[in-house]
Amino acid sequence: MEKIQRLAFEAICTLSTVVAMDIAKCSFSVAAEFPASNPTPPIPELLLPRFPKPIFPDSPPPADVYNFRQPPVLTPSEPLQAIANQVVQLVTKRGLPAQDISISLINLKNDTSAGYLAQKLRYPASVAKFFWLVEAYAQLEAGTIARNGAIERDLSLMIRDSDNAAASRVVDRLTGTTSGSALTGASLEDWQQHRWQLTQFFLAAGFDGIFMSQKNYPIPGYVAPSGRDEQLQTNPSPPIWNRATTEQTARLMYDLVRGRAVSSNASQEMLDLLTRKLPQPNDIMVKSFFSESLQFDQIKVAHKVGWTRHSRCEVAYIYSIDRSREYILVIFSEGAAYAADDQIFPQISRLVYDRLAHFSDNDSISHPHR
């Protein structure tokens, strides 16, 4: 019976992929995500079971925990911190609230780092899809989910087009859950336990306070969380939205670049998905984000953006073709002012890129941190 259920679930996911390909992508783009506001209350520990039950009793055990348990050892850099401070000065000069932005910057030429409010948990918008990508590859390598055309199409749509419908199907596959009407009792508890697997995967590896179990909206049939997805937010109250820090997000990108996220081959495949090709005119994944102010014939960018009415976020691995500059930049911002400012991220990106041109590999101070 369990094998029949599993085959049926895979068939439903595949069918939904084919149907969704006919839906206009713009209806579910990054710009239309929820929430309208971004509360970040603490997550009660009792709601986060240590190890979710396997989705199917006859399947291999799921990849419960991100494989690299320790964050990278990076050296704080005073010159790099000066750049982060200049970014804060820039946003302040534009009349934007400095308390509503977080910055993480890693110079990959010498493994140095800097940041501003980098450990503050914030709503990551569609950058959550970057985290789901990593968990998807962990499950693919563990054999928990099968590698086929359907999952590969959805991962591509989720990352390259920030397609919410594809991301919804990826979440369903990773957790063995689907969106639907409200549940009660043991059915609700079981559904929540499986959905919380998305969060526990990173929590157990030291990503403290992270929450990655809520889908991005709108998706076909749902403008906002409803039914059991709404129960995930309102049991308990207040609502729980996805959240992460820029430091955690930079850590994950660092692991991809160094080839240690899931595996060397998986890291390279994920970087390939995240790498932006030469943009088309008015590419919404470039316009108003880091890449807009950079020259694509001189750089390579692997990134994921997020944008709602009340947030603007991006994680990016950027390097110049001559490798004179190679770095990770992550910015999460909250509030309508940042969401509406379509030039602040390009300006920040250009500032960082230009300042790094004057760095040497020895521009750091000597006490490492984790």
Short mmCIF file of N, CA and C in Angstrom, two decimals, residues 41-200:
data_model
loop_
_atom_site.label_atom_id
_atom_site.label_comp_id
_atom_site.label_asym_id
_atom_site.label_seq_id
_atom_site.Cartn_x
_atom_site.Cartn_y
_atom_site.Cartn_z
N PRO A 41 8.37 36.77 15.00
CA PRO A 41 8.34 36.30 16.37
C PRO A 41 9.19 35.05 16.52
N PRO A 42 9.62 34.72 17.74
CA PRO A 42 10.43 33.52 17.93
C PRO A 42 9.64 32.26 17.62
N ILE A 43 10.35 31.22 17.21
CA ILE A 43 9.71 29.95 16.89
C ILE A 43 9.74 29.07 18.13
N PRO A 44 8.58 28.63 18.64
CA PRO A 44 8.58 27.75 19.81
C PRO A 44 9.30 26.44 19.48
N GLU A 45 10.25 26.04 20.33
CA GLU A 45 11.04 24.85 20.06
C GLU A 45 10.18 23.59 20.01
N LEU A 46 9.09 23.58 20.76
CA LEU A 46 8.24 22.39 20.79
C LEU A 46 7.61 22.10 19.43
N LEU A 47 7.57 23.09 18.57
CA LEU A 47 6.96 22.90 17.27
C LEU A 47 7.96 22.36 16.24
N LEU A 48 9.18 22.12 16.64
CA LEU A 48 10.21 21.70 15.70
C LEU A 48 10.75 20.33 16.12
N PRO A 49 10.09 19.23 15.70
CA PRO A 49 10.57 17.90 16.07
C PRO A 49 11.98 17.66 15.57
N ARG A 50 12.75 16.93 16.34
CA ARG A 50 14.16 16.75 16.01
C ARG A 50 14.35 16.04 14.67
N PHE A 51 13.66 14.93 14.47
CA PHE A 51 13.83 14.20 13.22
C PHE A 51 12.47 13.76 12.71
N PRO A 52 11.99 14.36 11.63
CA PRO A 52 10.70 13.98 11.08
C PRO A 52 10.68 12.51 10.66
N LYS A 53 9.50 11.92 10.70
CA LYS A 53 9.34 10.54 10.26
C LYS A 53 9.56 10.44 8.76
N PRO A 54 10.05 9.28 8.26
CA PRO A 54 10.16 9.12 6.81
C PRO A 54 8.83 9.30 6.13
N ILE A 55 8.87 9.87 4.92
CA ILE A 55 7.64 10.10 4.18
C ILE A 55 6.96 8.79 3.83
N PHE A 56 7.75 7.80 3.41
CA PHE A 56 7.21 6.49 3.04
C PHE A 56 8.01 5.43 3.78
N PRO A 57 7.34 4.50 4.47
CA PRO A 57 8.06 3.51 5.28
C PRO A 57 9.05 2.68 4.50
N ASP A 58 8.83 2.42 3.20
CA ASP A 58 9.73 1.57 2.44
C ASP A 58 10.79 2.34 1.67
N SER A 59 10.89 3.64 1.91
CA SER A 59 11.88 4.44 1.21
C SER A 59 13.14 4.56 2.03
N PRO A 60 14.27 4.95 1.41
CA PRO A 60 15.48 5.19 2.19
C PRO A 60 15.25 6.31 3.19
N PRO A 61 15.98 6.32 4.31
CA PRO A 61 15.79 7.39 5.28
C PRO A 61 16.08 8.75 4.64
N PRO A 62 15.27 9.78 4.93
CA PRO A 62 15.49 11.08 4.32
C PRO A 62 16.79 11.72 4.78
N ALA A 63 17.28 12.64 3.95
CA ALA A 63 18.47 13.39 4.34
C ALA A 63 18.04 14.41 5.38
N ASP A 64 18.13 14.04 6.66
CA ASP A 64 17.52 14.83 7.73
C ASP A 64 18.25 16.12 8.03
N VAL A 65 19.56 16.15 7.79
CA VAL A 65 20.37 17.28 8.25
C VAL A 65 21.33 17.70 7.14
N TYR A 66 21.49 19.01 6.99
CA TYR A 66 22.49 19.53 6.07
C TYR A 66 23.84 18.95 6.41
N ASN A 67 24.61 18.54 5.41
CA ASN A 67 25.79 17.72 5.65
C ASN A 67 26.94 18.44 6.33
N PHE A 68 27.07 19.75 6.13
CA PHE A 68 28.22 20.45 6.71
C PHE A 68 27.77 21.16 7.98
N ARG A 69 28.09 20.56 9.13
CA ARG A 69 27.52 21.00 10.40
C ARG A 69 28.17 22.27 10.96
N GLN A 70 29.38 22.60 10.52
CA GLN A 70 30.08 23.75 11.08
C GLN A 70 30.16 24.87 10.06
N PRO A 71 29.93 26.12 10.49
CA PRO A 71 30.11 27.24 9.57
C PRO A 71 31.58 27.41 9.22
N PRO A 72 31.86 28.08 8.12
CA PRO A 72 33.26 28.27 7.72
C PRO A 72 34.01 29.14 8.71
N VAL A 73 35.31 28.93 8.78
CA VAL A 73 36.18 29.77 9.60
C VAL A 73 36.64 30.93 8.73
N LEU A 74 36.14 32.11 9.04
CA LEU A 74 36.46 33.31 8.28
C LEU A 74 37.16 34.31 9.18
N THR A 75 37.97 35.16 8.59
CA THR A 75 38.72 36.16 9.34
C THR A 75 38.07 37.52 9.19
N PRO A 76 37.66 38.17 10.30
CA PRO A 76 37.11 39.52 10.19
C PRO A 76 38.13 40.47 9.60
N SER A 77 37.66 41.33 8.71
CA SER A 77 38.56 42.23 7.99
C SER A 77 38.13 43.67 8.21
N GLU A 78 39.05 44.47 8.69
CA GLU A 78 38.75 45.89 8.88
C GLU A 78 38.51 46.61 7.56
N PRO A 79 39.33 46.39 6.53
CA PRO A 79 39.05 47.03 5.25
C PRO A 79 37.71 46.59 4.66
N LEU A 80 37.38 45.31 4.81
CA LEU A 80 36.10 44.81 4.31
C LEU A 80 34.94 45.41 5.11
N GLN A 81 35.14 45.54 6.42
CA GLN A 81 34.11 46.15 7.26
C GLN A 81 33.90 47.61 6.87
N ALA A 82 34.95 48.27 6.44
CA ALA A 82 34.81 49.66 5.98
C ALA A 82 33.86 49.74 4.79
N ILE A 83 33.90 48.73 3.92
CA ILE A 83 32.97 48.69 2.78
C ILE A 83 31.54 48.51 3.27
N ALA A 84 31.34 47.58 4.22
CA ALA A 84 30.00 47.38 4.77
C ALA A 84 29.48 48.66 5.41
N ASN A 85 30.36 49.37 6.10
CA ASN A 85 29.96 50.64 6.71
C ASN A 85 29.59 51.68 5.66
N GLN A 86 30.30 51.67 4.53
CA GLN A 86 29.96 52.59 3.44
C GLN A 86 28.60 52.27 2.85
N VAL A 87 28.24 50.99 2.81
CA VAL A 87 26.91 50.61 2.34
C VAL A 87 25.85 51.19 3.26
N VAL A 88 26.07 51.10 4.56
CA VAL A 88 25.12 51.67 5.52
C VAL A 88 25.01 53.18 5.33
N GLN A 89 26.14 53.84 5.10
CA GLN A 89 26.12 55.28 4.85
C GLN A 89 25.33 55.60 3.59
N LEU A 90 25.48 54.76 2.58
CA LEU A 90 24.76 54.98 1.32
C LEU A 90 23.25 54.91 1.52
N VAL A 91 22.78 53.89 2.23
CA VAL A 91 21.33 53.76 2.41
C VAL A 91 20.79 54.89 3.27
N THR A 92 21.60 55.33 4.24
CA THR A 92 21.17 56.44 5.09
C THR A 92 21.05 57.73 4.29
N LYS A 93 21.99 57.97 3.38
CA LYS A 93 21.93 59.16 2.53
C LYS A 93 20.71 59.16 1.62
N ARG A 94 20.24 57.97 1.25
CA ARG A 94 19.04 57.86 0.42
C ARG A 94 17.76 57.93 1.24
N GLY A 95 17.89 58.16 2.55
CA GLY A 95 16.73 58.29 3.40
C GLY A 95 16.11 56.97 3.80
N LEU A 96 16.86 55.88 3.67
CA LEU A 96 16.36 54.55 4.02
C LEU A 96 16.80 54.20 5.45
N PRO A 97 15.96 53.51 6.21
CA PRO A 97 16.30 53.19 7.60
C PRO A 97 17.39 52.13 7.70
N ALA A 98 18.49 52.48 8.36
CA ALA A 98 19.62 51.56 8.47
C ALA A 98 19.27 50.33 9.30
N GLN A 99 18.32 50.46 10.23
CA GLN A 99 17.98 49.32 11.07
C GLN A 99 17.20 48.24 10.32
N ASP A 100 16.76 48.53 9.10
CA ASP A 100 15.96 47.58 8.34
C ASP A 100 16.74 46.86 7.25
N ILE A 101 18.07 46.91 7.34
CA ILE A 101 18.89 46.23 6.35
C ILE A 101 19.95 45.39 7.06
N SER A 102 20.24 44.24 6.51
CA SER A 102 21.33 43.38 7.00
C SER A 102 22.27 43.09 5.84
N ILE A 103 23.56 43.01 6.14
CA ILE A 103 24.58 42.84 5.11
C ILE A 103 25.58 41.78 5.54
N SER A 104 25.92 40.88 4.65
CA SER A 104 27.05 39.97 4.84
C SER A 104 27.92 40.02 3.59
N LEU A 105 29.22 40.13 3.81
CA LEU A 105 30.16 40.24 2.70
C LEU A 105 31.36 39.32 3.00
N ILE A 106 31.67 38.43 2.06
CA ILE A 106 32.82 37.54 2.18
C ILE A 106 33.74 37.74 0.98
N ASN A 107 35.00 38.04 1.26
CA ASN A 107 36.00 38.13 0.21
C ASN A 107 36.62 36.75 0.04
N LEU A 108 36.31 36.09 -1.07
CA LEU A 108 36.75 34.72 -1.30
C LEU A 108 38.23 34.63 -1.70
N LYS A 109 38.85 35.77 -1.94
CA LYS A 109 40.27 35.76 -2.27
C LYS A 109 41.12 35.40 -1.06
N ASN A 110 40.59 35.71 0.15
CA ASN A 110 41.36 35.42 1.36
C ASN A 110 40.49 34.95 2.52
N ASP A 111 39.23 34.60 2.25
CA ASP A 111 38.31 34.10 3.28
C ASP A 111 38.17 35.08 4.45
N THR A 112 37.98 36.34 4.11
CA THR A 112 37.70 37.35 5.13
C THR A 112 36.23 37.75 5.04
N SER A 113 35.74 38.36 6.11
CA SER A 113 34.31 38.66 6.17
C SER A 113 34.04 39.98 6.88
N ALA A 114 32.85 40.49 6.64
CA ALA A 114 32.36 41.69 7.31
C ALA A 114 30.83 41.65 7.25
N GLY A 115 30.20 42.51 8.03
CA GLY A 115 28.74 42.51 8.00
C GLY A 115 28.14 43.62 8.81
N TYR A 116 26.83 43.72 8.71
CA TYR A 116 26.06 44.70 9.46
C TYR A 116 24.71 44.05 9.78
N LEU A 117 24.41 43.93 11.07
CA LEU A 117 23.20 43.24 11.52
C LEU A 117 23.05 41.89 10.83
N ALA A 118 24.18 41.22 10.65
CA ALA A 118 24.22 39.99 9.85
C ALA A 118 23.61 38.79 10.56
N GLN A 119 23.39 38.89 11.86
CA GLN A 119 22.79 37.79 12.61
C GLN A 119 21.33 38.04 12.96
N LYS A 120 20.75 39.07 12.38
CA LYS A 120 19.34 39.37 12.63
C LYS A 120 18.46 38.54 11.68
N LEU A 121 17.50 37.83 12.24
CA LEU A 121 16.58 37.04 11.44
C LEU A 121 15.62 37.96 10.70
N ARG A 122 15.53 37.76 9.38
CA ARG A 122 14.63 38.58 8.56
C ARG A 122 13.91 37.68 7.56
N TYR A 123 12.80 38.20 7.03
CA TYR A 123 12.06 37.49 5.99
C TYR A 123 12.89 37.48 4.71
N PRO A 124 13.18 36.29 4.12
CA PRO A 124 14.07 36.23 2.96
C PRO A 124 13.36 36.28 1.62
N ALA A 125 12.02 36.39 1.59
CA ALA A 125 11.26 36.36 0.34
C ALA A 125 11.67 35.13 -0.47
N SER A 126 11.91 35.28 -1.76
CA SER A 126 12.20 34.12 -2.61
C SER A 126 13.61 33.57 -2.43
N VAL A 127 14.43 34.18 -1.62
CA VAL A 127 15.72 33.58 -1.29
C VAL A 127 15.52 32.25 -0.55
N ALA A 128 14.34 32.05 0.01
CA ALA A 128 14.02 30.74 0.60
C ALA A 128 14.20 29.61 -0.41
N LYS A 129 13.96 29.91 -1.68
CA LYS A 129 14.10 28.88 -2.73
C LYS A 129 15.55 28.41 -2.86
N PHE A 130 16.49 29.24 -2.51
CA PHE A 130 17.90 28.85 -2.49
C PHE A 130 18.13 27.76 -1.46
N PHE A 131 17.51 27.90 -0.28
CA PHE A 131 17.62 26.89 0.76
C PHE A 131 16.92 25.60 0.35
N TRP A 132 15.76 25.70 -0.27
CA TRP A 132 15.04 24.50 -0.73
C TRP A 132 15.84 23.77 -1.81
N LEU A 133 16.56 24.52 -2.63
CA LEU A 133 17.40 23.91 -3.66
C LEU A 133 18.42 22.98 -3.03
N VAL A 134 19.07 23.46 -1.97
CA VAL A 134 20.09 22.66 -1.30
C VAL A 134 19.47 21.41 -0.70
N GLU A 135 18.32 21.54 -0.06
CA GLU A 135 17.69 20.36 0.52
C GLU A 135 17.23 19.39 -0.57
N ALA A 136 16.79 19.92 -1.70
CA ALA A 136 16.39 19.05 -2.81
C ALA A 136 17.56 18.19 -3.28
N TYR A 137 18.74 18.80 -3.41
CA TYR A 137 19.90 18.03 -3.86
C TYR A 137 20.34 17.03 -2.80
N ALA A 138 20.15 17.35 -1.53
CA ALA A 138 20.47 16.39 -0.48
C ALA A 138 19.57 15.16 -0.60
N GLN A 139 18.28 15.39 -0.86
CA GLN A 139 17.35 14.26 -0.99
C GLN A 139 17.58 13.50 -2.29
N LEU A 140 17.95 14.19 -3.35
CA LEU A 140 18.26 13.51 -4.60
C LEU A 140 19.45 12.56 -4.42
N GLU A 141 20.49 13.04 -3.74
CA GLU A 141 21.67 12.20 -3.54
C GLU A 141 21.41 11.05 -2.57
N ALA A 142 20.49 11.29 -1.60
CA ALA A 142 20.15 10.23 -0.65
C ALA A 142 19.19 9.21 -1.24
N GLY A 143 18.59 9.54 -2.39
CA GLY A 143 17.64 8.64 -3.00
C GLY A 143 16.24 8.74 -2.43
N THR A 144 16.00 9.75 -1.59
CA THR A 144 14.67 9.93 -1.00
C THR A 144 13.66 10.36 -2.05
N ILE A 145 14.10 11.18 -2.99
CA ILE A 145 13.27 11.52 -4.15
C ILE A 145 14.03 11.13 -5.41
N ALA A 146 13.27 10.78 -6.44
CA ALA A 146 13.88 10.31 -7.68
C ALA A 146 14.27 11.48 -8.57
N ARG A 147 15.41 11.35 -9.23
CA ARG A 147 15.81 12.35 -10.21
C ARG A 147 15.11 12.04 -11.53
N ASN A 148 14.30 12.96 -12.00
CA ASN A 148 13.59 12.77 -13.27
C ASN A 148 13.35 14.13 -13.90
N GLY A 149 12.75 14.13 -15.07
CA GLY A 149 12.53 15.38 -15.79
C GLY A 149 11.65 16.35 -15.05
N ALA A 150 10.68 15.84 -14.29
CA ALA A 150 9.75 16.72 -13.59
C ALA A 150 10.45 17.53 -12.51
N ILE A 151 11.25 16.86 -11.66
CA ILE A 151 11.92 17.59 -10.59
C ILE A 151 12.98 18.52 -11.16
N GLU A 152 13.66 18.11 -12.21
CA GLU A 152 14.67 18.98 -12.81
C GLU A 152 14.05 20.23 -13.42
N ARG A 153 12.88 20.07 -14.07
CA ARG A 153 12.18 21.26 -14.61
C ARG A 153 11.76 22.19 -13.49
N ASP A 154 11.23 21.61 -12.41
CA ASP A 154 10.75 22.45 -11.32
C ASP A 154 11.90 23.19 -10.63
N LEU A 155 13.01 22.53 -10.43
CA LEU A 155 14.16 23.19 -9.81
C LEU A 155 14.66 24.33 -10.69
N SER A 156 14.69 24.11 -11.99
CA SER A 156 15.11 25.16 -12.91
C SER A 156 14.15 26.35 -12.88
N LEU A 157 12.86 26.07 -12.95
CA LEU A 157 11.86 27.15 -12.90
C LEU A 157 11.92 27.89 -11.57
N MET A 158 12.09 27.14 -10.48
CA MET A 158 12.12 27.73 -9.15
C MET A 158 13.29 28.70 -9.00
N ILE A 159 14.45 28.34 -9.52
CA ILE A 159 15.65 29.15 -9.34
C ILE A 159 15.79 30.21 -10.43
N ARG A 160 15.68 29.82 -11.68
CA ARG A 160 15.96 30.76 -12.77
C ARG A 160 14.83 31.74 -13.01
N ASP A 161 13.58 31.32 -12.79
CA ASP A 161 12.43 32.21 -13.00
C ASP A 161 11.77 32.61 -11.70
N SER A 162 12.24 32.09 -10.57
CA SER A 162 11.61 32.32 -9.26
C SER A 162 10.12 31.98 -9.30
N ASP A 163 9.80 30.90 -9.97
CA ASP A 163 8.41 30.50 -10.18
C ASP A 163 7.84 29.89 -8.89
N ASN A 164 6.82 30.53 -8.34
CA ASN A 164 6.24 30.07 -7.09
C ASN A 164 5.51 28.74 -7.23
N ALA A 165 4.88 28.52 -8.39
CA ALA A 165 4.18 27.26 -8.61
C ALA A 165 5.16 26.09 -8.62
N ALA A 166 6.30 26.26 -9.29
CA ALA A 166 7.32 25.22 -9.29
C ALA A 166 7.88 25.01 -7.89
N ALA A 167 8.12 26.11 -7.17
CA ALA A 167 8.63 25.99 -5.80
C ALA A 167 7.65 25.25 -4.92
N SER A 168 6.36 25.49 -5.12
CA SER A 168 5.33 24.78 -4.35
C SER A 168 5.42 23.28 -4.57
N ARG A 169 5.62 22.88 -5.83
CA ARG A 169 5.72 21.46 -6.13
C ARG A 169 7.00 20.87 -5.55
N VAL A 170 8.09 21.64 -5.54
CA VAL A 170 9.34 21.17 -4.93
C VAL A 170 9.12 20.94 -3.43
N VAL A 171 8.49 21.89 -2.76
CA VAL A 171 8.21 21.73 -1.33
C VAL A 171 7.37 20.48 -1.09
N ASP A 172 6.36 20.26 -1.94
CA ASP A 172 5.51 19.07 -1.80
C ASP A 172 6.34 17.80 -1.93
N ARG A 173 7.23 17.76 -2.91
CA ARG A 173 8.05 16.57 -3.11
C ARG A 173 8.99 16.33 -1.94
N LEU A 174 9.61 17.39 -1.44
CA LEU A 174 10.59 17.25 -0.36
C LEU A 174 9.96 16.76 0.93
N THR A 175 8.71 17.11 1.15
CA THR A 175 8.07 16.84 2.44
C THR A 175 6.97 15.79 2.37
N GLY A 176 6.54 15.40 1.17
CA GLY A 176 5.42 14.46 1.06
C GLY A 176 4.12 15.07 1.51
N THR A 177 4.00 16.39 1.42
CA THR A 177 2.78 17.10 1.82
C THR A 177 2.22 17.83 0.61
N THR A 178 0.97 18.25 0.72
CA THR A 178 0.36 19.12 -0.28
C THR A 178 -0.43 20.20 0.44
N SER A 179 -0.65 21.31 -0.24
CA SER A 179 -1.55 22.33 0.28
C SER A 179 -2.97 21.84 0.15
N GLY A 180 -3.86 22.36 0.99
CA GLY A 180 -5.24 21.91 0.93
C GLY A 180 -6.04 22.44 2.09
N SER A 181 -7.19 21.86 2.32
CA SER A 181 -8.09 22.32 3.37
C SER A 181 -7.49 22.08 4.75
N ALA A 182 -8.06 22.74 5.74
CA ALA A 182 -7.56 22.63 7.11
C ALA A 182 -7.65 21.19 7.62
N LEU A 183 -6.73 20.84 8.50
CA LEU A 183 -6.68 19.51 9.10
C LEU A 183 -6.88 19.61 10.60
N THR A 184 -7.14 18.49 11.23
CA THR A 184 -7.31 18.46 12.67
C THR A 184 -6.58 17.25 13.25
N GLY A 185 -6.34 17.32 14.54
CA GLY A 185 -5.85 16.17 15.28
C GLY A 185 -4.55 15.60 14.75
N ALA A 186 -4.50 14.27 14.68
CA ALA A 186 -3.28 13.58 14.27
C ALA A 186 -2.90 13.89 12.83
N SER A 187 -3.90 14.12 11.97
CA SER A 187 -3.61 14.43 10.57
C SER A 187 -2.86 15.75 10.46
N LEU A 188 -3.28 16.75 11.23
CA LEU A 188 -2.60 18.04 11.23
C LEU A 188 -1.19 17.90 11.79
N GLU A 189 -1.06 17.16 12.89
CA GLU A 189 0.25 16.99 13.51
C GLU A 189 1.22 16.30 12.56
N ASP A 190 0.74 15.27 11.86
CA ASP A 190 1.59 14.55 10.92
C ASP A 190 2.00 15.44 9.75
N TRP A 191 1.04 16.21 9.22
CA TRP A 191 1.33 17.12 8.11
C TRP A 191 2.37 18.17 8.53
N GLN A 192 2.17 18.76 9.71
CA GLN A 192 3.11 19.78 10.17
C GLN A 192 4.50 19.19 10.40
N GLN A 193 4.56 17.98 10.93
CA GLN A 193 5.85 17.36 11.18
C GLN A 193 6.63 17.19 9.88
N HIS A 194 5.95 16.76 8.83
CA HIS A 194 6.62 16.60 7.55
C HIS A 194 7.03 17.93 6.94
N ARG A 195 6.17 18.92 7.04
CA ARG A 195 6.51 20.24 6.48
C ARG A 195 7.66 20.88 7.25
N TRP A 196 7.73 20.65 8.56
CA TRP A 196 8.81 21.22 9.36
C TRP A 196 10.16 20.60 9.03
N GLN A 197 10.16 19.53 8.26
CA GLN A 197 11.42 18.93 7.82
C GLN A 197 12.28 19.95 7.09
N LEU A 198 11.66 20.88 6.35
CA LEU A 198 12.40 21.90 5.62
C LEU A 198 13.20 22.78 6.56
N THR A 199 12.66 23.03 7.74
CA THR A 199 13.35 23.84 8.74
C THR A 199 14.36 23.03 9.52
N GLN A 200 13.95 21.84 9.95
CA GLN A 200 14.82 21.01 10.77
C GLN A 200 16.11 20.64 10.06
#
